Amino acid sequence: GPGAAAWGGPGWRLPGRVLELVFSYLELRELRSCALVCKLWHRVLHGDENSEVWRSLAARCLAEEALRTDILCNVPTYKGKVRAFHHAFSTNDCSRNVYIKKNGFTLHRNPIAQSTDGARTKIGFSEGRHAWEVWWEGPLGTVAVIGIATKRAAMQCQGYVALLGSDDQSWGWNLVDNNLLHNGEVNGSFPQCNNAPKYQIGERIRVILDMEDKTLAFERGYEFLGVAFRGLPKVCLYPAVSAVYGNTEVTLVYLGKPLDG
């Protein structure tokens, strides 16, 4: 931009420590622009995911509770924690019967009778490989579904139903009866072993979306449970959940690329 000329000459070659100090006052959007200026700036920004830049950005944008508790315990770096926050549940793209708690990552469903309520994250994916964790912190009720949805999938409906997976715009795994749901139909049970253990409250399920292979898979406690859905469409897909139980809480944390590559 026009301001870049002012950095000409020696300005480009400010010591990394000074650049880091300057960068630590900027917001994420500005940092993205700075990373494109030159190799040095890119290296200063992305070389150390726990640098002062990311540490101070995390302190500004994350609730203290999120940093203090174990919500983000599987996101080791400050840059990762900032990224997780930007990929968290959207406060605007959810049922009117839920709200996102102050920690920024946990959905709370109000006790509304005869309603099923869902939420999507702020950012969806149309390419790449992505992993996130979801866990229930309250009773599941009769249907508790985790999965993915397009922007067109409904996030609220009448009655207590498997909202996620109720049409061709969403894909879900109902943790209560271990059924896979899409297009309003049961797509078989999951995981595909006999007497699969039932979900325990607080257990972290890892969801893996692969937009190159067009698959959705799940892990529980670092055990790969298998691919749940294949042949996903090449559209923008959002991590999503749907819940029916009053005052139940669900937490979702984006982890980034799956660890296996």
Coordinates of C-alpha atoms in Angstrom, one line a residue:
G1 CA 0.0 0.0 0.0
P2 CA 1.0 3.7 0.0
G3 CA 2.4 3.4 3.5
A4 CA 4.9 0.7 2.4
A5 CA 7.1 3.3 0.7
A6 CA 7.9 4.8 4.1
W7 CA 9.5 1.5 5.1
G8 CA 11.9 1.7 2.1
G9 CA 15.6 1.5 2.8
P10 CA 16.7 0.6 6.3
G11 CA 13.1 0.3 7.5
W12 CA 12.7 -3.0 5.7
R13 CA 15.7 -4.4 7.7
L14 CA 14.6 -3.5 11.2
P15 CA 15.9 -6.1 13.7
G16 CA 13.4 -9.0 14.2
R17 CA 13.0 -8.1 17.9
V18 CA 11.9 -4.5 16.9
L19 CA 9.5 -5.8 14.2
E20 CA 8.1 -8.3 16.8
L21 CA 7.4 -5.4 19.2
V22 CA 5.7 -3.4 16.5
F23 CA 3.7 -6.4 15.2
S24 CA 2.5 -7.1 18.8
Y25 CA 0.2 -4.0 18.6
L26 CA -1.5 -5.1 15.5
E27 CA -4.8 -7.1 14.9
L28 CA -5.0 -10.3 12.9
R29 CA -6.1 -8.6 9.7
E30 CA -3.2 -6.2 9.8
L31 CA -0.8 -9.1 10.6
R32 CA -2.0 -11.0 7.5
S33 CA -1.1 -8.0 5.3
C34 CA 2.3 -7.6 7.0
A35 CA 3.2 -11.2 6.4
L36 CA 2.9 -10.5 2.6
V37 CA 5.4 -7.6 2.6
C38 CA 8.7 -9.6 2.5
K39 CA 10.3 -12.8 3.6
L40 CA 11.8 -11.3 6.8
W41 CA 8.4 -10.0 7.9
H42 CA 6.8 -13.3 7.1
R43 CA 9.6 -15.2 9.1
V44 CA 9.2 -12.9 12.1
L45 CA 5.4 -13.5 12.1
H46 CA 5.3 -17.2 11.4
G47 CA 8.7 -18.5 12.6
D48 CA 7.6 -18.7 16.2
E49 CA 4.0 -19.5 17.0
N50 CA 4.6 -18.5 20.7
S51 CA 6.2 -15.2 19.9
E52 CA 5.3 -12.0 21.7
V53 CA 3.1 -11.1 18.6
W54 CA 0.8 -14.1 19.1
R55 CA 1.0 -14.0 22.9
S56 CA -0.3 -10.4 23.0
L57 CA -2.9 -11.0 20.3
A58 CA -4.2 -14.0 22.3
A59 CA -4.3 -11.9 25.5
R60 CA -6.4 -9.3 23.7
C61 CA -8.9 -11.5 21.7
L62 CA -9.3 -14.5 24.0
A63 CA -11.3 -14.6 27.2
E64 CA -9.1 -15.1 30.3
E65 CA -11.2 -18.2 31.1
A66 CA -10.3 -19.8 27.8
L67 CA -6.6 -19.3 28.5
R68 CA -6.8 -20.3 32.2
T69 CA -8.9 -23.5 31.9
D70 CA -8.2 -26.7 29.9
I71 CA -10.5 -25.7 27.0
L72 CA -7.5 -25.1 24.7
C73 CA -5.2 -27.7 26.3
N74 CA -4.8 -29.5 22.9
V75 CA -3.8 -26.3 21.1
P76 CA -0.2 -25.8 22.2
T77 CA 0.7 -22.5 20.7
Y78 CA -0.6 -18.9 21.1
K79 CA -1.0 -18.6 17.3
G80 CA -3.0 -21.8 17.4
K81 CA -5.2 -20.5 20.2
V82 CA -5.9 -17.3 18.2
R83 CA -6.8 -19.3 15.2
A84 CA -9.1 -21.6 17.2
F85 CA -10.9 -18.5 18.5
H86 CA -11.5 -17.2 14.9
H87 CA -12.9 -20.7 14.0
A88 CA -15.2 -21.0 17.1
F89 CA -19.0 -21.1 17.1
S90 CA -20.6 -18.0 15.5
T91 CA -22.7 -15.8 17.8
N92 CA -24.8 -14.8 14.8
D93 CA -25.1 -18.0 13.0
C94 CA -27.0 -20.2 15.5
S95 CA -30.5 -20.9 16.8
R96 CA -32.0 -18.0 18.8
N97 CA -32.3 -20.5 21.7
V98 CA -28.6 -20.9 22.2
Y99 CA -25.9 -18.4 23.2
I100 CA -22.1 -18.6 23.1
K101 CA -20.6 -18.3 26.6
K102 CA -18.0 -15.7 27.6
N103 CA -15.2 -18.1 27.1
G104 CA -15.9 -17.9 23.3
F105 CA -16.0 -21.7 22.7
T106 CA -18.9 -23.1 24.5
L107 CA -22.6 -23.1 23.4
H108 CA -25.3 -23.1 26.0
R109 CA -28.8 -24.2 25.0
N110 CA -31.6 -22.5 26.9
P111 CA -34.4 -24.7 28.3
I112 CA -36.9 -24.3 25.5
A113 CA -39.6 -26.9 25.1
Q114 CA -40.1 -28.8 21.8
S115 CA -37.2 -27.2 20.0
T116 CA -34.0 -28.5 18.5
D117 CA -31.2 -26.0 18.3
G118 CA -27.9 -25.9 16.4
A119 CA -24.9 -23.7 15.7
R120 CA -22.3 -23.4 13.0
T121 CA -18.7 -22.0 13.3
K122 CA -17.7 -18.6 12.0
I123 CA -15.5 -20.1 9.2
G124 CA -16.3 -23.0 6.8
F125 CA -14.0 -25.0 4.5
S126 CA -14.1 -25.8 0.8
E127 CA -10.5 -27.1 0.6
G128 CA -7.7 -28.6 2.7
R129 CA -7.8 -30.9 5.7
H130 CA -9.1 -29.7 9.1
A131 CA -9.6 -31.1 12.5
W132 CA -11.6 -29.9 15.5
E133 CA -12.7 -31.2 18.9
V134 CA -16.2 -31.3 20.2
W135 CA -17.5 -32.4 23.6
W136 CA -20.7 -32.3 25.5
E137 CA -20.6 -30.8 29.0
G138 CA -24.2 -31.7 30.0
P139 CA -26.8 -34.3 29.4
L140 CA -27.1 -35.4 25.8
G141 CA -30.9 -35.8 25.9
T142 CA -32.5 -37.9 23.2
V143 CA -30.5 -36.5 20.3
A144 CA -27.1 -35.0 20.4
V145 CA -25.5 -34.6 16.9
I146 CA -22.1 -33.5 15.8
G147 CA -20.9 -33.0 12.2
I148 CA -20.9 -30.5 9.4
A149 CA -23.4 -28.3 7.6
T150 CA -23.6 -25.9 4.6
K151 CA -24.7 -22.3 5.2
R152 CA -28.1 -23.3 4.0
A153 CA -28.8 -25.9 6.6
A154 CA -31.4 -24.9 9.2
M155 CA -30.1 -24.3 12.8
Q156 CA -33.5 -24.5 14.6
C157 CA -36.7 -26.6 14.2
Q158 CA -39.8 -27.8 16.0
G159 CA -39.7 -30.9 18.2
Y160 CA -36.8 -33.0 19.4
V161 CA -35.1 -34.3 16.3
A162 CA -31.8 -35.0 14.7
L163 CA -31.6 -31.5 13.0
L164 CA -28.0 -32.1 11.7
G165 CA -28.5 -34.6 9.0
S166 CA -32.2 -33.9 8.5
D167 CA -31.7 -32.7 4.9
D168 CA -29.1 -32.8 2.1
Q169 CA -27.3 -29.8 3.6
S170 CA -25.9 -31.5 6.6
W171 CA -24.2 -34.6 7.8
G172 CA -24.3 -35.8 11.5
W173 CA -23.3 -38.4 14.0
N174 CA -25.9 -38.8 16.8
L175 CA -23.9 -39.6 19.9
V176 CA -27.0 -41.0 21.7
D177 CA -27.8 -44.0 19.3
N178 CA -24.5 -44.0 17.3
N179 CA -26.4 -43.5 14.0
L180 CA -25.1 -41.5 11.0
L181 CA -27.6 -39.1 9.5
H182 CA -27.8 -37.4 6.1
N183 CA -30.8 -36.3 3.9
G184 CA -33.2 -37.3 6.7
E185 CA -32.1 -40.9 6.6
V186 CA -30.0 -43.1 8.8
N187 CA -26.8 -44.0 7.0
G188 CA -25.9 -46.9 9.1
S189 CA -24.4 -47.1 12.6
F190 CA -21.0 -45.7 13.7
P191 CA -18.4 -46.7 14.7
Q192 CA -18.9 -50.0 12.7
C193 CA -17.9 -52.4 15.5
N194 CA -20.2 -54.5 17.6
N195 CA -21.2 -53.0 21.0
A196 CA -19.4 -49.7 20.3
P197 CA -19.0 -47.8 23.6
K198 CA -21.6 -45.1 24.2
Y199 CA -20.4 -41.5 24.4
Q200 CA -19.4 -40.4 27.9
I201 CA -20.0 -36.7 29.0
G202 CA -16.9 -34.7 28.7
E203 CA -15.2 -37.1 26.2
R204 CA -13.5 -35.2 23.4
I205 CA -14.4 -36.3 19.9
R206 CA -12.0 -35.3 17.2
V207 CA -13.7 -34.5 13.8
I208 CA -11.6 -34.7 10.7
L209 CA -12.8 -33.1 7.5
D210 CA -10.8 -33.8 4.3
M211 CA -12.0 -31.7 1.4
E212 CA -9.4 -33.3 -0.9
D213 CA -10.8 -36.8 -0.3
K214 CA -14.3 -35.4 0.4
T215 CA -14.6 -37.4 3.6
L216 CA -15.6 -36.8 7.2
A217 CA -14.1 -39.0 9.9
F218 CA -14.1 -39.2 13.7
E219 CA -11.6 -40.1 16.5
R220 CA -12.2 -40.7 20.2
G221 CA -9.4 -40.5 22.7
Y222 CA -6.8 -40.7 19.9
E223 CA -8.4 -43.8 18.5
F224 CA -9.4 -43.5 14.8
L225 CA -13.0 -44.6 14.5
G226 CA -13.1 -44.6 10.8
V227 CA -14.6 -42.6 7.9
A228 CA -18.2 -41.8 8.5
F229 CA -19.1 -40.0 5.3
R230 CA -17.7 -40.1 1.8
G231 CA -18.4 -38.2 -1.4
L232 CA -19.0 -34.8 0.3
P233 CA -19.9 -32.0 -2.2
K234 CA -17.3 -29.4 -3.2
V235 CA -19.1 -26.6 -1.3
C236 CA -18.2 -24.6 1.8
L237 CA -18.8 -26.9 4.9
Y238 CA -19.0 -25.7 8.5
P239 CA -18.4 -27.6 11.7
A240 CA -21.8 -27.8 13.4
V241 CA -23.8 -29.3 16.3
S242 CA -27.4 -29.7 17.2
A243 CA -28.9 -30.2 20.7
V244 CA -32.2 -30.7 22.4
Y245 CA -31.5 -30.8 26.2
G246 CA -32.2 -27.7 28.3
N247 CA -29.1 -26.0 29.7
T248 CA -26.8 -28.5 28.0
E249 CA -23.4 -27.1 26.9
V250 CA -21.2 -28.1 23.9
T251 CA -17.7 -26.9 23.4
L252 CA -15.9 -26.8 20.0
V253 CA -12.2 -26.1 19.4
Y254 CA -10.6 -25.9 16.0
L255 CA -7.2 -27.7 16.0
G256 CA -5.9 -26.9 12.5
K257 CA -4.5 -29.5 10.1
P258 CA -4.8 -33.1 11.3
L259 CA -1.6 -34.3 13.0
D260 CA -1.0 -37.2 10.6
G261 CA -0.1 -34.9 7.8

